[in-house]
Amino acid sequence: MPRSVLITGCSSGIGHALARAFAAHGDRVIATARRLSSLESLSPQCQTVALDVTSETSRAALLEQLAEKGIRHIDILINNAGISAMGPVIELPAEQLRGQFETNVVAPVLLTQALFPLLQQSQRPLVVNIGSVSGVPTTPFAGAYCASKAALHSLSDALRMELAPFGVQVITVQPGAIQSSFGDSAASGIEAWLGAHSRYAGIRDGIMARAQASQVNATAADDFAAALLTELNTDQPKALIRIGKGSRSMPAVARLLPSELTRTLLSRKFSLNRLPGIH
């Protein structure tokens, strides 16, 4: 029987691939993104709805549109929408820091709250939160992003326990490196505010390398989507799912290596050892 699957952040990358994968499987997909025009390529096979996950007004409008479309239940909610505020934490603009947590942490929880009555109407409801392997080992110049994903992982753990009595299963997905526009978006964001006055101007290349790190030998988004669809179609999906390049090796390395050695290796990888007084 076709399921009703609502996915956020479907304009590109993982969200776009997931929308196509679930639609091809025969599910009823509600694909969302901030700009409806960015979903045009999905409109033949998906129902598309404009949604700014950080806006209470937009979330309320989503509920109204679902009712108008006759959607009385949601079987799978995939909280995928996210942004990355890259750069040194000490210089990160306040609005970017707030926006990072508002989009990646607060919004998934508030959307889950808003859709909970519809999830309860499903016979087998799933809430799937797309975290990141970056939320396991923290890396320089991605501190805000890493922290936001770590926070989402913790909230998912809490929701998993709290919603179990109501029959709602909460799943955390920690992708590794997945092909998308993520790196370019992160790099352009840094370009907008990291100037010659920065304490880190001398290692700009290291900062940009971190911004683009997720796109080095990355797993194709379609392959990721196919693998996740397979996992979610099992009778008992795992509570934690890791898919993509580095999704298993990075947490293992972070767990096994001494923390001081990990910091030294990451500092060298992203050029921090080139700053004066850093060795």
XYZ file of C-alpha atoms in Angstrom:
279
model
C 0.000 0.000 0.000
C 1.442 3.418 -0.941
C 2.699 5.458 1.990
C 2.446 9.207 2.512
C 6.019 10.481 2.772
C 6.808 14.120 3.565
C 10.382 15.239 2.885
C 11.924 18.643 3.600
C 14.787 20.243 1.693
C 14.008 18.673 -1.686
C 15.411 21.351 -3.994
C 18.650 19.416 -4.566
C 21.029 16.793 -3.220
C 19.801 14.213 -0.733
C 16.247 15.554 -0.493
C 15.757 15.632 -4.259
C 17.127 12.101 -4.610
C 14.951 10.790 -1.771
C 11.814 12.316 -3.272
C 12.491 10.603 -6.601
C 13.353 7.286 -4.947
C 10.188 7.110 -2.829
C 8.020 8.234 -5.759
C 9.546 5.547 -7.994
C 8.760 3.026 -5.267
C 5.100 3.982 -5.573
C 4.756 6.107 -2.465
C 2.818 9.367 -2.271
C 5.557 11.959 -1.812
C 5.039 15.477 -0.510
C 8.269 17.220 -1.486
C 8.979 20.569 0.142
C 11.485 23.388 -0.180
C 11.530 27.116 0.474
C 11.055 28.002 -3.188
C 8.355 26.138 -5.083
C 10.182 26.854 -8.349
C 13.103 24.703 -7.178
C 10.785 21.677 -7.119
C 9.586 21.896 -10.724
C 11.528 18.816 -11.809
C 9.727 16.791 -9.120
C 6.199 17.980 -9.868
C 5.281 15.184 -12.316
C 5.803 12.429 -9.743
C 5.512 14.285 -6.404
C 3.151 16.718 -4.751
C 5.170 19.861 -4.147
C 4.632 22.388 -1.373
C 6.595 25.516 -0.455
C 7.891 25.276 3.108
C 10.315 27.380 5.098
C 10.992 25.019 7.988
C 12.052 27.906 10.240
C 8.771 29.806 9.801
C 5.770 29.165 12.043
C 3.538 30.752 9.414
C 4.930 28.456 6.729
C 4.473 25.372 8.895
C 0.852 26.347 9.558
C 0.296 26.867 5.822
C 1.711 23.390 5.185
C -0.900 21.847 7.479
C -3.647 23.727 5.646
C -2.378 22.541 2.264
C -2.150 18.944 3.436
C -5.782 19.134 4.560
C -6.796 20.656 1.220
C -5.031 17.810 -0.595
C -6.949 15.290 1.489
C -3.855 14.014 3.292
C -5.088 12.753 6.642
C -1.989 10.891 7.763
C 1.788 10.926 7.332
C 3.571 7.574 7.354
C 7.125 8.859 7.051
C 8.442 12.313 7.918
C 11.987 12.915 6.696
C 13.552 16.000 8.273
C 16.272 16.640 5.720
C 16.416 20.427 5.266
C 19.641 21.878 6.586
C 22.326 24.497 6.095
C 26.017 24.752 6.908
C 27.663 27.754 8.533
C 31.349 27.097 7.937
C 34.345 29.026 9.201
C 36.184 29.697 12.468
C 33.719 29.778 15.354
C 35.385 32.798 16.991
C 34.581 34.915 13.912
C 31.262 33.404 12.860
C 28.594 36.124 12.478
C 25.852 35.893 15.086
C 23.088 35.600 12.506
C 24.811 32.618 10.895
C 25.291 30.882 14.229
C 21.640 31.390 15.158
C 20.478 30.384 11.695
C 22.539 27.208 11.865
C 20.745 25.977 14.967
C 17.342 27.354 13.981
C 17.390 25.394 10.719
C 19.256 22.227 11.708
C 18.028 21.721 15.279
C 14.925 23.714 16.186
C 13.051 23.380 12.884
C 13.022 19.549 12.718
C 11.605 19.364 16.238
C 8.920 21.993 15.611
C 7.882 20.370 12.337
C 7.654 16.986 14.048
C 5.461 18.592 16.718
C 3.223 20.141 14.062
C 2.830 16.891 12.120
C 2.544 14.591 15.128
C -1.283 14.329 14.941
C -0.961 13.151 11.317
C 1.813 10.724 12.239
C -0.424 9.210 14.906
C -2.971 8.369 12.203
C -0.444 6.085 10.504
C -0.274 2.379 11.271
C 3.534 2.435 11.175
C 4.798 6.008 11.551
C 8.462 6.845 11.095
C 10.295 10.086 11.841
C 13.623 10.130 10.024
C 16.067 12.838 11.035
C 18.952 13.388 8.641
C 21.946 14.134 10.830
C 25.542 13.815 9.708
C 28.692 11.885 10.433
C 30.096 15.377 11.104
C 28.148 15.334 14.341
C 30.382 12.563 15.676
C 33.980 13.821 15.300
C 34.108 17.620 15.490
C 36.356 19.242 12.895
C 37.840 22.749 12.733
C 36.065 25.384 10.645
C 32.828 23.398 10.878
C 32.192 23.774 14.598
C 28.711 25.264 14.316
C 27.616 22.682 11.769
C 29.097 19.772 13.751
C 27.440 21.037 16.931
C 24.054 21.405 15.235
C 24.147 17.840 13.969
C 25.316 16.498 17.336
C 22.381 18.326 18.934
C 19.980 16.830 16.403
C 21.340 13.361 17.171
C 20.696 13.894 20.888
C 17.187 15.209 20.319
C 16.480 12.228 18.078
C 17.589 9.897 20.866
C 15.219 11.637 23.282
C 12.321 11.585 20.814
C 12.944 7.894 20.121
C 12.335 7.059 23.771
C 9.514 9.543 24.311
C 7.497 8.632 21.204
C 7.900 4.853 21.460
C 4.827 4.530 23.736
C 2.776 6.144 20.945
C 4.046 3.743 18.297
C 6.216 6.305 16.493
C 9.703 5.126 15.581
C 12.428 7.776 15.352
C 15.437 7.033 13.161
C 18.704 8.928 12.973
C 20.539 8.878 9.654
C 24.184 9.920 9.617
C 25.285 10.329 5.999
C 28.937 10.412 5.094
C 30.168 12.382 2.086
C 27.258 12.633 -0.374
C 27.389 14.407 -3.741
C 25.511 17.712 -3.581
C 25.939 21.478 -3.802
C 26.761 21.453 -0.085
C 30.455 22.247 -0.550
C 29.882 25.109 -2.965
C 27.205 26.618 -0.721
C 29.481 26.387 2.307
C 32.401 27.921 0.427
C 30.320 30.804 -0.941
C 29.032 31.502 2.558
C 32.585 31.824 3.838
C 33.557 34.080 0.944
C 30.784 36.457 1.957
C 32.284 37.319 5.332
C 35.838 36.005 5.756
C 38.049 38.910 4.674
C 41.713 39.869 4.771
C 41.234 41.143 8.341
C 40.542 37.632 9.624
C 42.972 35.995 12.039
C 42.772 33.017 9.718
C 43.307 34.821 6.409
C 46.701 33.157 6.003
C 45.152 29.704 5.927
C 42.128 30.507 3.806
C 42.927 27.466 1.680
C 42.550 25.213 4.728
C 39.165 26.714 5.549
C 37.979 26.250 1.974
C 39.289 22.690 2.004
C 37.060 21.966 4.995
C 34.087 23.547 3.248
C 34.585 21.240 0.258
C 35.623 18.142 2.247
C 32.206 16.509 1.939
C 32.508 16.420 -1.846
C 35.816 14.546 -2.119
C 35.107 11.085 -3.584
C 31.541 11.491 -2.384
C 28.797 8.887 -2.698
C 26.193 9.650 -5.377
C 22.976 11.069 -3.925
C 20.902 8.525 -5.868
C 22.916 5.666 -4.353
C 22.382 7.121 -0.887
C 18.638 7.443 -1.489
C 18.342 3.879 -2.785
C 20.221 2.517 0.229
C 18.098 4.485 2.710
C 14.878 3.415 0.992
C 15.973 -0.211 1.338
C 16.756 0.286 5.029
C 13.421 1.964 5.753
C 11.499 -0.754 3.927
C 12.677 -3.459 6.320
C 10.312 -4.762 8.987
C 12.498 -3.337 11.768
C 14.582 -0.364 10.551
C 17.652 0.338 12.627
C 17.558 3.290 15.002
C 20.886 4.531 13.607
C 21.648 4.284 9.898
C 24.997 5.260 8.389
C 25.356 5.475 4.614
C 28.023 6.967 2.362
C 31.755 7.503 2.226
C 33.272 7.817 5.689
C 29.994 7.237 7.513
C 31.388 4.231 9.361
C 35.137 4.861 9.321
C 35.041 8.405 10.727
C 33.143 7.524 13.927
C 35.373 4.467 14.380
C 38.555 6.527 14.059
C 37.202 9.171 16.438
C 36.386 6.466 18.960
C 39.707 4.607 18.734
C 42.287 7.389 18.418
C 43.400 9.406 21.463
C 41.689 12.806 21.416
C 45.000 14.687 21.390
C 46.164 12.780 18.311
C 42.846 13.414 16.588
C 43.166 17.161 17.231
C 46.736 17.178 15.900
C 45.798 15.340 12.715
C 42.792 17.567 12.027
C 44.802 20.724 12.724
C 47.358 19.663 10.133
C 44.760 18.549 7.609
C 43.084 21.954 7.631
C 46.291 24.017 7.958
C 45.904 25.253 11.540
C 49.506 24.211 12.208
C 50.604 26.976 9.804
C 49.329 29.757 12.041
C 51.946 31.590 14.147
C 52.468 29.918 17.511
C 50.742 26.689 16.436
C 52.874 23.590 16.016
